[in-house]
Amino acid sequence: MINRRNIVGAGLLGAAGAAAAFANPEVAQVLAPAKINRNRRKFNMVTTWPKGLPGLGRAAERVSERVYAMSDGLMEIKVFAAGELVPAFESFDAVANGSADMYHGAEYYWTAKSPAFPFFTAVPFGMTAQEIMGWIDFGGGQELWDELSGQFGVKAIQGANTGHQMGGWFRKEINSLDDLVGLKMRIPGQGGDVLRALGGSAIALSGGEIYQALQTGSIDATEWVGPWNDYSLGFHREAPYYYGPGFHEPGASLAVGMNLKVWESLTAGEQAIIKAACESTNHTSLGEFTYQNSVYLDLLVREHGTQLRSFPPEVVKAMSEAAYDVRAASGKDGIEKRIYESFEASLKLMRGWAKVSDGAYYPARELGK
């Protein structure tokens, strides 16, 4: 049964509230229905990846999808493949000068801006995927990255990781150091510096340019990522020898970079959404690459006759020695020196744990075959 007294009482209270609101604007603000700020934000993201590329290209799309979902559709990122808005290697400048809002790419592509950028992707004989995540998130790496990128008007965050990469595709076998002399290879970052130190020629090419260069003989060898992404670009059709592991990129971290003014215009909540989307994509990609590389390595060997090879010990030793010198040369002073010193200190620390954990476990696991 409806209680008429309650209805009348409620009406009187409502009338009293309305009267108080008219009499006092402050009361009106308290009684008014809450207004939710639902500003819509749209961003353009340029990438360094060929259109439709699995793994790397998919990671950029995942960041976009997760930002959209977590913001209930209020934040929208439109992803452009390399060349659709700007060439791959111009992505950083496009974001820095504001002609694009964001990029997804590899920081070692910006080595000309600073020799310290490769530390935030991968350096030869450096950190594995887990280790670079540890350094950036917990060892002071992100703060140094912010300082470095901030000089160019960019805010960068980890946005994917390929895990351990392969050493590359070669037309001819590498049996000694002599085979590296004069070798023309697509290899970026400090890995390219190591090859130059050993007498080879390192050539910078974006992903979409590599196959033709390999096909025409403009290059003798190329590295890219690993079996999954390499298969999609068809390198196995032009070079029969697949060398591993890739000492030049033991755990390549990819980045999402955002124009710093655009980043600072976001609310704390919006920044948190972008960070969360990048972090989840970073973790998802590592598991995805680990599994898919296993699938495609088997496919390449079993169905396409790919010949797996390891670099000879003398080549590995020479690469390791050159890598140490290359890393040291990139951190001579200023922010570069502080990044180098932080990286090396964290690497030394984590090597101790790796030696008694993964390093000891993998050989032991093989005993049970």
Short mmCIF file of C-alpha atoms in Angstrom, two decimals:
data_model
loop_
_atom_site.label_atom_id
_atom_site.label_comp_id
_atom_site.label_asym_id
_atom_site.label_seq_id
_atom_site.Cartn_x
_atom_site.Cartn_y
_atom_site.Cartn_z
CA MET A 1 0.00 0.00 0.00
CA ILE A 2 1.29 3.45 -0.93
CA ASN A 3 1.90 5.68 2.07
CA ARG A 4 0.42 9.07 1.26
CA ARG A 5 2.31 10.69 4.14
CA ASN A 6 5.63 9.62 2.64
CA ILE A 7 4.69 11.05 -0.73
CA VAL A 8 3.61 14.32 0.78
CA GLY A 9 6.75 14.44 2.93
CA ALA A 10 8.95 13.79 -0.04
CA GLY A 11 7.18 16.50 -1.99
CA LEU A 12 7.67 18.98 0.80
CA LEU A 13 11.34 18.11 1.08
CA GLY A 14 11.72 18.47 -2.67
CA ALA A 15 9.99 21.82 -2.60
CA ALA A 16 12.12 22.96 0.31
CA GLY A 17 15.25 21.85 -1.51
CA ALA A 18 14.20 23.70 -4.64
CA ALA A 19 13.47 26.82 -2.64
CA ALA A 20 16.84 26.62 -0.91
CA ALA A 21 18.53 26.18 -4.27
CA PHE A 22 16.92 29.31 -5.69
CA ALA A 23 17.90 31.22 -2.57
CA ASN A 24 21.48 29.93 -2.43
CA PRO A 25 23.50 29.11 -5.60
CA GLU A 26 25.99 27.02 -3.59
CA VAL A 27 23.15 24.74 -2.48
CA ALA A 28 22.05 24.52 -6.11
CA GLN A 29 25.46 23.15 -7.09
CA VAL A 30 25.27 20.46 -4.40
CA LEU A 31 21.74 19.40 -5.32
CA ALA A 32 22.25 19.46 -9.09
CA PRO A 33 22.79 16.07 -10.84
CA ALA A 34 26.49 15.22 -11.19
CA LYS A 35 27.94 16.19 -14.57
CA ILE A 36 30.56 13.76 -15.87
CA ASN A 37 33.30 15.29 -17.97
CA ARG A 38 33.27 13.20 -21.14
CA ASN A 39 35.72 14.96 -23.39
CA ARG A 40 36.60 12.98 -26.47
CA ARG A 41 40.23 12.83 -27.55
CA LYS A 42 41.49 11.68 -30.93
CA PHE A 43 45.13 10.93 -31.77
CA ASN A 44 47.17 9.89 -34.81
CA MET A 45 49.81 7.22 -34.31
CA VAL A 46 52.54 6.75 -36.94
CA THR A 47 54.61 3.57 -36.88
CA THR A 48 57.86 2.20 -38.23
CA TRP A 49 56.18 -1.06 -39.30
CA PRO A 50 54.94 -2.26 -42.71
CA LYS A 51 51.17 -2.38 -43.11
CA GLY A 52 49.59 -5.61 -41.89
CA LEU A 53 52.76 -6.88 -40.19
CA PRO A 54 51.93 -9.41 -37.46
CA GLY A 55 53.55 -8.99 -34.07
CA LEU A 56 55.07 -5.51 -34.33
CA GLY A 57 52.27 -3.95 -36.33
CA ARG A 58 49.67 -5.77 -34.26
CA ALA A 59 51.20 -4.35 -31.07
CA ALA A 60 50.51 -0.80 -32.24
CA GLU A 61 46.91 -1.74 -33.02
CA ARG A 62 46.56 -3.39 -29.60
CA VAL A 63 47.58 -0.19 -27.84
CA SER A 64 44.91 1.66 -29.82
CA GLU A 65 42.22 -0.94 -29.09
CA ARG A 66 42.98 -1.10 -25.38
CA VAL A 67 43.02 2.67 -24.95
CA TYR A 68 39.63 2.84 -26.69
CA ALA A 69 38.17 0.06 -24.52
CA MET A 70 39.50 1.37 -21.20
CA SER A 71 38.29 4.91 -21.95
CA ASP A 72 34.80 3.69 -22.95
CA GLY A 73 35.42 5.01 -26.43
CA LEU A 74 36.41 8.51 -25.32
CA MET A 75 40.05 8.16 -26.44
CA GLU A 76 40.59 7.09 -30.03
CA ILE A 77 43.97 6.36 -31.67
CA LYS A 78 44.17 5.96 -35.44
CA VAL A 79 47.17 3.85 -36.42
CA PHE A 80 49.13 4.49 -39.62
CA ALA A 81 51.67 2.06 -41.08
CA ALA A 82 55.08 3.22 -42.22
CA GLY A 83 54.74 5.45 -45.27
CA GLU A 84 51.04 6.16 -44.89
CA LEU A 85 51.64 9.53 -43.20
CA VAL A 86 55.43 9.68 -42.91
CA PRO A 87 58.32 7.32 -43.77
CA ALA A 88 59.29 4.89 -41.02
CA PHE A 89 62.45 6.70 -39.94
CA GLU A 90 60.70 10.09 -39.79
CA SER A 91 58.21 8.95 -37.13
CA PHE A 92 60.16 10.47 -34.25
CA ASP A 93 60.44 13.89 -35.91
CA ALA A 94 56.75 13.85 -36.82
CA VAL A 95 55.82 13.38 -33.17
CA ALA A 96 58.44 15.79 -31.86
CA ASN A 97 57.26 18.60 -34.15
CA GLY A 98 53.58 17.89 -33.57
CA SER A 99 52.58 16.76 -37.04
CA ALA A 100 51.64 13.42 -35.44
CA ASP A 101 50.56 12.75 -31.87
CA MET A 102 52.21 9.38 -31.24
CA TYR A 103 54.57 6.81 -32.72
CA HIS A 104 55.15 3.10 -32.24
CA GLY A 105 58.67 2.06 -33.12
CA ALA A 106 62.17 1.06 -32.06
CA GLU A 107 64.17 3.68 -30.19
CA TYR A 108 67.46 2.69 -31.82
CA TYR A 109 66.13 4.20 -35.05
CA TRP A 110 66.78 7.60 -33.42
CA THR A 111 70.51 7.03 -32.82
CA ALA A 112 71.33 10.13 -34.87
CA LYS A 113 69.45 12.16 -32.23
CA SER A 114 71.41 10.61 -29.36
CA PRO A 115 73.70 7.56 -29.13
CA ALA A 116 71.87 6.63 -25.91
CA PHE A 117 68.54 5.81 -27.57
CA PRO A 118 69.53 2.20 -28.40
CA PHE A 119 69.73 1.39 -24.68
CA PHE A 120 65.93 1.63 -24.63
CA THR A 121 65.51 -0.94 -27.42
CA ALA A 122 68.45 -3.34 -27.32
CA VAL A 123 72.24 -3.27 -27.39
CA PRO A 124 74.61 -6.13 -28.31
CA PHE A 125 75.22 -8.58 -25.48
CA GLY A 126 72.93 -6.46 -23.33
CA MET A 127 69.68 -7.14 -21.50
CA THR A 128 67.09 -9.80 -22.15
CA ALA A 129 63.41 -8.85 -22.34
CA GLN A 130 62.82 -9.42 -18.62
CA GLU A 131 65.96 -7.53 -17.72
CA ILE A 132 65.20 -4.42 -19.77
CA MET A 133 61.70 -4.35 -18.26
CA GLY A 134 63.33 -4.57 -14.84
CA TRP A 135 65.78 -1.75 -15.53
CA ILE A 136 63.23 0.61 -17.08
CA ASP A 137 60.46 0.00 -14.53
CA PHE A 138 62.48 -0.52 -11.35
CA GLY A 139 66.11 0.43 -11.95
CA GLY A 140 65.75 4.09 -12.88
CA GLY A 141 65.62 3.61 -16.64
CA GLN A 142 62.25 5.30 -17.19
CA GLU A 143 63.36 8.48 -15.44
CA LEU A 144 66.47 8.68 -17.62
CA TRP A 145 64.39 7.92 -20.70
CA ASP A 146 62.01 10.74 -19.79
CA GLU A 147 64.94 13.12 -19.50
CA LEU A 148 66.44 12.06 -22.82
CA SER A 149 63.20 12.07 -24.83
CA GLY A 150 61.99 15.21 -23.11
CA GLN A 151 64.84 17.15 -24.72
CA PHE A 152 63.08 16.52 -28.04
CA GLY A 153 59.54 17.12 -26.81
CA VAL A 154 58.58 13.43 -26.53
CA LYS A 155 57.28 11.19 -23.74
CA ALA A 156 58.14 7.51 -24.36
CA ILE A 157 56.83 4.31 -22.77
CA GLN A 158 57.49 0.61 -23.36
CA GLY A 159 54.90 -0.63 -25.85
CA ALA A 160 55.98 -4.15 -26.93
CA ASN A 161 58.85 -6.60 -26.67
CA THR A 162 59.91 -9.22 -29.21
CA GLY A 163 61.95 -11.30 -26.79
CA HIS A 164 65.21 -12.77 -28.05
CA GLN A 165 65.80 -12.15 -31.73
CA MET A 166 67.67 -14.20 -34.32
CA GLY A 167 71.08 -13.31 -35.71
CA GLY A 168 69.84 -12.95 -39.26
CA TRP A 169 69.52 -14.43 -42.74
CA PHE A 170 72.70 -14.96 -44.77
CA ARG A 171 73.25 -15.90 -48.39
CA LYS A 172 76.55 -17.57 -47.48
CA GLU A 173 77.74 -19.33 -44.35
CA ILE A 174 79.78 -17.48 -41.73
CA ASN A 175 82.71 -19.76 -40.91
CA SER A 176 85.25 -17.20 -39.68
CA LEU A 177 85.81 -13.50 -39.03
CA ASP A 178 87.02 -13.17 -42.62
CA ASP A 179 83.47 -13.84 -43.81
CA LEU A 180 82.29 -10.64 -42.10
CA VAL A 181 84.78 -8.42 -43.91
CA GLY A 182 82.95 -6.55 -46.65
CA LEU A 183 79.60 -8.16 -45.72
CA LYS A 184 76.69 -5.84 -46.52
CA MET A 185 74.00 -6.40 -43.92
CA ARG A 186 70.82 -4.66 -42.90
CA ILE A 187 71.34 -4.20 -39.18
CA PRO A 188 70.48 -1.04 -37.17
CA GLY A 189 71.59 0.44 -33.86
CA GLN A 190 74.69 -0.66 -32.00
CA GLY A 191 74.53 -4.04 -33.74
CA GLY A 192 75.46 -2.18 -36.91
CA ASP A 193 78.36 -0.51 -35.12
CA VAL A 194 79.67 -3.92 -34.05
CA LEU A 195 79.53 -5.19 -37.64
CA ARG A 196 81.43 -2.13 -38.85
CA ALA A 197 84.08 -2.69 -36.19
CA LEU A 198 84.58 -6.20 -37.59
CA GLY A 199 84.94 -4.99 -41.17
CA GLY A 200 81.39 -5.29 -42.44
CA SER A 201 79.01 -2.68 -43.82
CA ALA A 202 75.83 -1.95 -41.84
CA ILE A 203 72.91 -0.61 -43.85
CA ALA A 204 69.77 1.02 -42.41
CA LEU A 205 66.55 -0.10 -44.08
CA SER A 206 62.97 -0.05 -42.86
CA GLY A 207 61.06 -3.32 -42.78
CA GLY A 208 59.28 -2.70 -46.04
CA GLU A 209 62.54 -2.16 -47.91
CA ILE A 210 64.47 -5.24 -46.83
CA TYR A 211 63.14 -7.99 -49.08
CA GLN A 212 63.83 -6.18 -52.33
CA ALA A 213 67.34 -5.30 -51.18
CA LEU A 214 68.01 -8.94 -50.33
CA GLN A 215 66.42 -10.14 -53.57
CA THR A 216 68.46 -7.80 -55.78
CA GLY A 217 71.74 -8.43 -53.98
CA SER A 218 72.01 -4.89 -52.60
CA ILE A 219 72.62 -6.59 -49.26
CA ASP A 220 74.17 -9.98 -48.45
CA ALA A 221 72.33 -10.55 -45.19
CA THR A 222 69.66 -9.10 -42.97
CA GLU A 223 68.35 -9.34 -39.47
CA TRP A 224 64.76 -8.40 -38.65
CA VAL A 225 63.12 -10.03 -35.66
CA GLY A 226 62.59 -13.78 -35.41
CA PRO A 227 60.92 -16.67 -37.23
CA TRP A 228 57.37 -15.30 -37.00
CA ASN A 229 57.92 -11.82 -38.41
CA ASP A 230 60.76 -12.93 -40.69
CA TYR A 231 58.54 -15.56 -42.31
CA SER A 232 55.86 -12.95 -43.06
CA LEU A 233 58.41 -10.90 -45.03
CA GLY A 234 59.71 -13.90 -46.97
CA PHE A 235 63.43 -13.72 -46.23
CA HIS A 236 63.73 -17.51 -46.32
CA ARG A 237 63.13 -17.39 -50.06
CA GLU A 238 66.33 -15.39 -50.66
CA ALA A 239 68.81 -16.53 -47.99
CA PRO A 240 69.07 -20.17 -46.86
CA TYR A 241 71.16 -19.77 -43.70
CA TYR A 242 69.44 -18.62 -40.52
CA TYR A 243 71.83 -17.74 -37.71
CA GLY A 244 71.02 -17.59 -34.03
CA PRO A 245 70.91 -16.46 -31.41
CA GLY A 246 70.93 -12.75 -32.12
CA PHE A 247 73.57 -11.31 -29.81
CA HIS A 248 72.77 -7.83 -31.12
CA GLU A 249 69.18 -7.86 -29.74
CA PRO A 250 68.69 -10.25 -26.82
CA GLY A 251 65.35 -8.70 -25.89
CA ALA A 252 64.17 -5.84 -28.08
CA SER A 253 61.84 -3.36 -26.39
CA LEU A 254 59.60 -1.26 -28.64
CA ALA A 255 58.20 2.10 -27.65
CA VAL A 256 55.15 4.29 -27.81
CA GLY A 257 56.26 7.91 -27.99
CA MET A 258 53.85 10.81 -27.54
CA ASN A 259 54.27 14.50 -28.24
CA LEU A 260 55.14 15.93 -24.83
CA LYS A 261 52.70 18.85 -25.06
CA VAL A 262 49.91 16.47 -26.00
CA TRP A 263 50.89 14.17 -23.12
CA GLU A 264 50.87 17.05 -20.65
CA SER A 265 47.43 18.15 -21.90
CA LEU A 266 45.94 14.84 -20.76
CA THR A 267 44.32 14.35 -17.38
CA ALA A 268 45.99 12.03 -14.88
CA GLY A 269 43.31 9.47 -15.67
CA GLU A 270 43.91 9.69 -19.41
CA GLN A 271 47.65 9.30 -18.91
CA ALA A 272 47.00 6.27 -16.71
CA ILE A 273 44.89 4.67 -19.45
CA ILE A 274 47.65 5.09 -22.04
CA LYS A 275 50.27 3.72 -19.63
CA ALA A 276 48.09 0.73 -18.80
CA ALA A 277 47.40 -0.01 -22.46
CA CYS A 278 51.12 0.13 -23.28
CA GLU A 279 52.09 -1.99 -20.30
CA SER A 280 49.54 -4.71 -21.06
CA THR A 281 50.57 -4.74 -24.73
CA ASN A 282 54.22 -5.00 -23.71
CA HIS A 283 53.49 -8.10 -21.66
CA THR A 284 51.11 -9.65 -24.20
CA SER A 285 53.58 -9.24 -27.05
CA LEU A 286 56.37 -11.06 -25.22
CA GLY A 287 54.23 -14.14 -24.71
CA GLU A 288 52.91 -13.92 -28.26
CA PHE A 289 56.37 -13.67 -29.84
CA THR A 290 57.67 -16.51 -27.69
CA TYR A 291 54.91 -18.85 -28.84
CA GLN A 292 54.64 -17.77 -32.48
CA ASN A 293 58.41 -17.86 -33.00
CA SER A 294 58.32 -21.49 -31.89
CA VAL A 295 55.55 -22.30 -34.38
CA TYR A 296 57.25 -20.57 -37.31
CA LEU A 297 60.74 -21.86 -36.59
CA ASP A 298 59.36 -25.37 -36.93
CA LEU A 299 57.56 -24.37 -40.13
CA LEU A 300 60.66 -22.80 -41.68
CA VAL A 301 62.85 -25.81 -40.99
CA ARG A 302 60.31 -28.55 -41.73
CA GLU A 303 58.55 -27.14 -44.80
CA HIS A 304 60.96 -24.61 -46.31
CA GLY A 305 64.36 -26.20 -45.76
CA THR A 306 65.78 -23.33 -43.73
CA GLN A 307 69.25 -24.24 -42.47
CA LEU A 308 69.89 -23.22 -38.87
CA ARG A 309 73.40 -22.15 -38.00
CA SER A 310 75.31 -20.79 -34.99
CA PHE A 311 78.11 -18.25 -35.24
CA PRO A 312 81.59 -19.79 -34.72
CA PRO A 313 83.13 -19.20 -31.26
CA GLU A 314 85.81 -16.84 -32.65
CA VAL A 315 83.10 -14.69 -34.24
CA VAL A 316 81.05 -14.60 -31.02
CA LYS A 317 84.12 -13.63 -29.00
CA ALA A 318 85.03 -10.82 -31.41
CA MET A 319 81.42 -9.57 -31.43
CA SER A 320 81.35 -9.54 -27.63
CA GLU A 321 84.59 -7.57 -27.36
CA ALA A 322 83.47 -5.06 -29.99
CA ALA A 323 80.07 -4.72 -28.31
CA TYR A 324 81.65 -3.68 -25.02
CA ASP A 325 83.62 -0.92 -26.77
CA VAL A 326 80.57 0.24 -28.76
CA ARG A 327 78.42 0.49 -25.64
CA ALA A 328 81.10 2.43 -23.78
CA ALA A 329 81.60 4.84 -26.69
CA SER A 330 77.93 5.78 -26.66
CA GLY A 331 78.04 7.08 -23.09
CA LYS A 332 80.90 9.54 -22.86
CA ASP A 333 79.26 12.49 -21.12
CA GLY A 334 76.04 14.19 -20.00
CA ILE A 335 72.76 12.30 -20.08
CA GLU A 336 74.29 9.67 -22.37
CA LYS A 337 76.92 8.83 -19.76
CA ARG A 338 74.34 8.58 -16.99
CA ILE A 339 72.19 6.26 -19.11
CA TYR A 340 75.17 4.08 -19.99
CA GLU A 341 76.30 3.84 -16.36
CA SER A 342 72.80 3.04 -15.11
CA PHE A 343 72.32 0.40 -17.80
CA GLU A 344 75.67 -1.27 -17.13
CA ALA A 345 75.16 -1.29 -13.35
CA SER A 346 71.72 -2.89 -13.70
CA LEU A 347 72.99 -5.38 -16.27
CA LYS A 348 75.81 -6.45 -13.93
CA LEU A 349 73.35 -6.84 -11.06
CA MET A 350 70.83 -8.88 -13.04
CA ARG A 351 73.48 -11.10 -14.64
CA GLY A 352 74.09 -12.54 -11.20
CA TRP A 353 70.48 -13.66 -10.91
CA ALA A 354 70.30 -14.84 -14.54
CA LYS A 355 73.35 -17.06 -14.04
CA VAL A 356 71.71 -19.07 -11.24
CA SER A 357 68.18 -18.99 -12.69
CA ASP A 358 67.51 -19.10 -16.45
CA GLY A 359 71.16 -19.59 -17.35
CA ALA A 360 71.39 -22.73 -15.23
CA TYR A 361 67.88 -23.96 -15.94
CA TYR A 362 67.94 -24.16 -19.74
CA PRO A 363 70.89 -26.59 -20.02
CA ALA A 364 69.44 -28.66 -17.17
CA ARG A 365 66.08 -28.90 -18.93
CA GLU A 366 67.77 -30.35 -22.02
CA LEU A 367 69.12 -33.29 -19.98
CA GLY A 368 65.65 -34.76 -19.83
CA LYS A 369 65.12 -35.08 -23.58
#
